[in-house]
Amino acid sequence: MDRLCIGMIFVLFDLNFDLFGVRIPLLPDCIGYLLLLSGFMQLQNESAVFSRSRLPAGLLATYRFACLTGSLTGFAANPFLIYVLNAAGAVGLMFIAFQLIRGFQELEAFRRIELYSARLKKYWALMVSFQVFSLLTITALLLSILCSIVGFFISIFFLFTLNMARINWKNGIARELPPASYK
């Protein structure tokens, strides 16, 4: 569960260091996806959702490593192609986050541990909404920046809630609720 939390920090936040015209990521996405892959492998016996999430996490790790390599070597591509690939990467990230939530829903139902899947799902929906709106309003710079700022804060709430779920998982805090039917 720790790896899932740390991996999401790596993929949700984009911190870079510019050195002589080369942008070096401080939190590379590829490492975040590898951490997510490792976390999914660790929990694959707990839920089939985690087992099925390994392939997308591995593909996204490979894709983001290729992007990192291209960026560090100065490979220049068509800006439209980069926009499309970044949009595909964002879709992949939202898919992985949704799979994480689905796995948490199953764990809540079977293990009877509060993992805040309902709250995570709300934050996920908000993140998707602002991500899509930000991508669609890229030409309206001010609106796009506003969407990015709001999305940043929603990501922080998502990570905070994910950390609370991680702590509950480690402590095995049970809840007295009837088995949930997840949608």
One Martini backbone bead per residue (centre of mass of N, CA, C, O) as a GRO file, in nm:
protein
  183
    1MET     BB    1   0.056   0.064  -0.017
    2ASP     BB    2   0.297   0.256  -0.017
    3ARG     BB    3   0.358   0.242  -0.324
    4LEU     BB    4   0.094   0.369  -0.417
    5CYS     BB    5   0.131   0.640  -0.280
    6ILE     BB    6   0.407   0.720  -0.401
    7GLY     BB    7   0.331   0.681  -0.699
    8MET     BB    8   0.111   0.905  -0.704
    9ILE     BB    9   0.299   1.135  -0.648
   10PHE     BB   10   0.473   1.105  -0.905
   11VAL     BB   11   0.221   1.128  -1.118
   12LEU     BB   12   0.078   1.401  -1.010
   13PHE     BB   13   0.365   1.535  -0.996
   14ASP     BB   14   0.549   1.812  -1.165
   15LEU     BB   15   0.891   1.822  -1.111
   16ASN     BB   16   1.147   2.051  -1.217
   17PHE     BB   17   1.485   2.077  -1.364
   18ASP     BB   18   1.688   2.327  -1.500
   19LEU     BB   19   1.975   2.239  -1.722
   20PHE     BB   20   2.095   2.374  -1.987
   21GLY     BB   21   1.800   2.318  -2.132
   22VAL     BB   22   1.736   2.078  -1.937
   23ARG     BB   23   1.477   1.869  -1.833
   24ILE     BB   24   1.455   1.756  -1.492
   25PRO     BB   25   1.302   1.526  -1.313
   26LEU     BB   26   1.224   1.476  -0.970
   27LEU     BB   27   0.943   1.312  -1.050
   28PRO     BB   28   0.927   1.045  -1.218
   29ASP     BB   29   0.678   0.872  -1.370
   30CYS     BB   30   0.811   0.595  -1.414
   31ILE     BB   31   0.855   0.542  -1.113
   32GLY     BB   32   0.561   0.560  -1.028
   33TYR     BB   33   0.464   0.320  -1.208
   34LEU     BB   34   0.652   0.112  -1.076
   35LEU     BB   35   0.528   0.141  -0.796
   36LEU     BB   36   0.245   0.061  -0.878
   37LEU     BB   37   0.316  -0.214  -0.986
   38SER     BB   38   0.429  -0.319  -0.718
   39GLY     BB   39   0.165  -0.274  -0.557
   40PHE     BB   40  -0.012  -0.458  -0.732
   41MET     BB   41   0.157  -0.714  -0.682
   42GLN     BB   42   0.121  -0.714  -0.370
   43LEU     BB   43  -0.224  -0.708  -0.412
   44GLN     BB   44  -0.325  -0.940  -0.614
   45ASN     BB   45  -0.454  -1.138  -0.386
   46GLU     BB   46  -0.686  -0.934  -0.290
   47SER     BB   47  -0.737  -0.842  -0.604
   48ALA     BB   48  -0.815  -0.852  -0.940
   49VAL     BB   49  -0.769  -0.554  -1.008
   50PHE     BB   50  -0.466  -0.548  -0.945
   51SER     BB   51  -0.384  -0.761  -1.150
   52ARG     BB   52  -0.502  -0.598  -1.406
   53SER     BB   53  -0.313  -0.330  -1.347
   54ARG     BB   54  -0.025  -0.408  -1.435
   55LEU     BB   55  -0.018  -0.354  -1.741
   56PRO     BB   56  -0.082  -0.048  -1.751
   57ALA     BB   57   0.155   0.030  -1.565
   58GLY     BB   58   0.379  -0.083  -1.749
   59LEU     BB   59   0.312   0.085  -2.001
   60LEU     BB   60   0.341   0.366  -1.864
   61ALA     BB   61   0.634   0.331  -1.779
   62THR     BB   62   0.745   0.301  -2.066
   63TYR     BB   63   0.636   0.562  -2.186
   64ARG     BB   64   0.767   0.759  -1.973
   65PHE     BB   65   1.057   0.671  -2.036
   66ALA     BB   66   1.055   0.763  -2.329
   67CYS     BB   67   0.996   1.059  -2.264
   68LEU     BB   68   1.245   1.106  -2.089
   69THR     BB   69   1.457   1.034  -2.299
   70GLY     BB   70   1.369   1.244  -2.509
   71SER     BB   71   1.412   1.491  -2.327
   72LEU     BB   72   1.721   1.442  -2.254
   73THR     BB   73   1.809   1.423  -2.575
   74GLY     BB   74   1.628   1.638  -2.751
   75PHE     BB   75   1.378   1.535  -2.867
   76ALA     BB   76   1.181   1.633  -3.145
   77ALA     BB   77   0.839   1.699  -3.188
   78ASN     BB   78   0.536   1.728  -3.265
   79PRO     BB   79   0.317   1.914  -3.088
   80PHE     BB   80   0.062   1.748  -3.148
   81LEU     BB   81   0.178   1.475  -3.063
   82ILE     BB   82   0.239   1.556  -2.773
   83TYR     BB   83  -0.052   1.625  -2.696
   84VAL     BB   84  -0.171   1.343  -2.751
   85LEU     BB   85   0.021   1.183  -2.562
   86ASN     BB   86  -0.053   1.339  -2.304
   87ALA     BB   87  -0.352   1.266  -2.311
   88ALA     BB   88  -0.306   0.959  -2.297
   89GLY     BB   89  -0.157   0.971  -2.024
   90ALA     BB   90  -0.397   1.090  -1.865
   91VAL     BB   91  -0.588   0.857  -1.915
   92GLY     BB   92  -0.409   0.642  -1.784
   93LEU     BB   93  -0.405   0.767  -1.503
   94MET     BB   94  -0.715   0.761  -1.454
   95PHE     BB   95  -0.737   0.456  -1.483
   96ILE     BB   96  -0.550   0.375  -1.251
   97ALA     BB   97  -0.706   0.528  -1.030
   98PHE     BB   98  -0.970   0.370  -1.072
   99GLN     BB   99  -0.855   0.091  -1.009
  100LEU     BB  100  -0.773   0.156  -0.723
  101ILE     BB  101  -1.059   0.211  -0.623
  102ARG     BB  102  -1.181  -0.064  -0.694
  103GLY     BB  103  -0.993  -0.221  -0.507
  104PHE     BB  104  -1.084  -0.078  -0.248
  105GLN     BB  105  -1.377  -0.169  -0.261
  106GLU     BB  106  -1.314  -0.469  -0.227
  107LEU     BB  107  -1.160  -0.450   0.040
  108GLU     BB  108  -1.391  -0.331   0.202
  109ALA     BB  109  -1.588  -0.572   0.163
  110PHE     BB  110  -1.388  -0.813   0.260
  111ARG     BB  111  -1.213  -0.669   0.510
  112ARG     BB  112  -1.345  -0.429   0.663
  113ILE     BB  113  -1.192  -0.159   0.557
  114GLU     BB  114  -1.128   0.172   0.567
  115LEU     BB  115  -1.053   0.338   0.231
  116TYR     BB  116  -1.218   0.577   0.099
  117SER     BB  117  -1.354   0.524  -0.189
  118ALA     BB  118  -1.575   0.740  -0.217
  119ARG     BB  119  -1.389   0.986  -0.188
  120LEU     BB  120  -1.190   0.911  -0.413
  121LYS     BB  121  -1.403   0.914  -0.641
  122LYS     BB  122  -1.468   1.215  -0.624
  123TYR     BB  123  -1.181   1.317  -0.676
  124TRP     BB  124  -1.149   1.176  -0.945
  125ALA     BB  125  -1.379   1.323  -1.093
  126LEU     BB  126  -1.253   1.603  -1.059
  127MET     BB  127  -0.986   1.547  -1.199
  128VAL     BB  128  -1.105   1.475  -1.472
  129SER     BB  129  -1.258   1.735  -1.525
  130PHE     BB  130  -1.007   1.929  -1.508
  131GLN     BB  131  -0.836   1.788  -1.719
  132VAL     BB  132  -1.026   1.819  -1.957
  133PHE     BB  133  -1.067   2.125  -1.938
  134SER     BB  134  -0.767   2.194  -1.969
  135LEU     BB  135  -0.731   2.064  -2.253
  136LEU     BB  136  -0.965   2.234  -2.394
  137THR     BB  137  -0.834   2.527  -2.274
  138ILE     BB  138  -0.540   2.580  -2.390
  139THR     BB  139  -0.600   2.855  -2.544
  140ALA     BB  140  -0.702   2.949  -2.259
  141LEU     BB  141  -0.475   3.021  -2.041
  142LEU     BB  142  -0.618   3.116  -1.781
  143LEU     BB  143  -0.817   2.878  -1.760
  144SER     BB  144  -0.602   2.655  -1.758
  145ILE     BB  145  -0.457   2.749  -1.501
  146LEU     BB  146  -0.699   2.726  -1.314
  147CYS     BB  147  -0.744   2.423  -1.357
  148SER     BB  148  -0.463   2.337  -1.256
  149ILE     BB  149  -0.490   2.445  -0.969
  150VAL     BB  150  -0.738   2.287  -0.885
  151GLY     BB  151  -0.619   2.008  -0.956
  152PHE     BB  152  -0.393   2.019  -0.748
  153PHE     BB  153  -0.575   2.025  -0.493
  154ILE     BB  154  -0.723   1.762  -0.554
  155SER     BB  155  -0.470   1.586  -0.547
  156ILE     BB  156  -0.412   1.635  -0.251
  157PHE     BB  157  -0.674   1.512  -0.143
  158PHE     BB  158  -0.631   1.237  -0.267
  159LEU     BB  159  -0.360   1.175  -0.118
  160PHE     BB  160  -0.464   1.207   0.168
  161THR     BB  161  -0.676   0.981   0.148
  162LEU     BB  162  -0.478   0.759   0.064
  163ASN     BB  163  -0.316   0.774   0.328
  164MET     BB  164  -0.548   0.696   0.516
  165ALA     BB  165  -0.584   0.417   0.387
  166ARG     BB  166  -0.300   0.314   0.445
  167ILE     BB  167  -0.320   0.330   0.751
  168ASN     BB  168  -0.566   0.143   0.783
  169TRP     BB  169  -0.433  -0.102   0.653
  170LYS     BB  170  -0.200  -0.132   0.856
  171ASN     BB  171  -0.406  -0.135   1.115
  172GLY     BB  172  -0.686  -0.277   1.055
  173ILE     BB  173  -0.940  -0.103   1.037
  174ALA     BB  174  -1.249  -0.166   1.125
  175ARG     BB  175  -1.590  -0.195   1.021
  176GLU     BB  176  -1.953  -0.149   1.087
  177LEU     BB  177  -2.063  -0.264   0.793
  178PRO     BB  178  -2.219  -0.348   0.542
  179PRO     BB  179  -2.183  -0.482   0.261
  180ALA     BB  180  -2.073  -0.345  -0.025
  181SER     BB  181  -2.195  -0.212  -0.322
  182TYR     BB  182  -2.029  -0.173  -0.609
  183LYS     BB  183  -2.015   0.057  -0.907
   0.00000   0.00000   0.00000
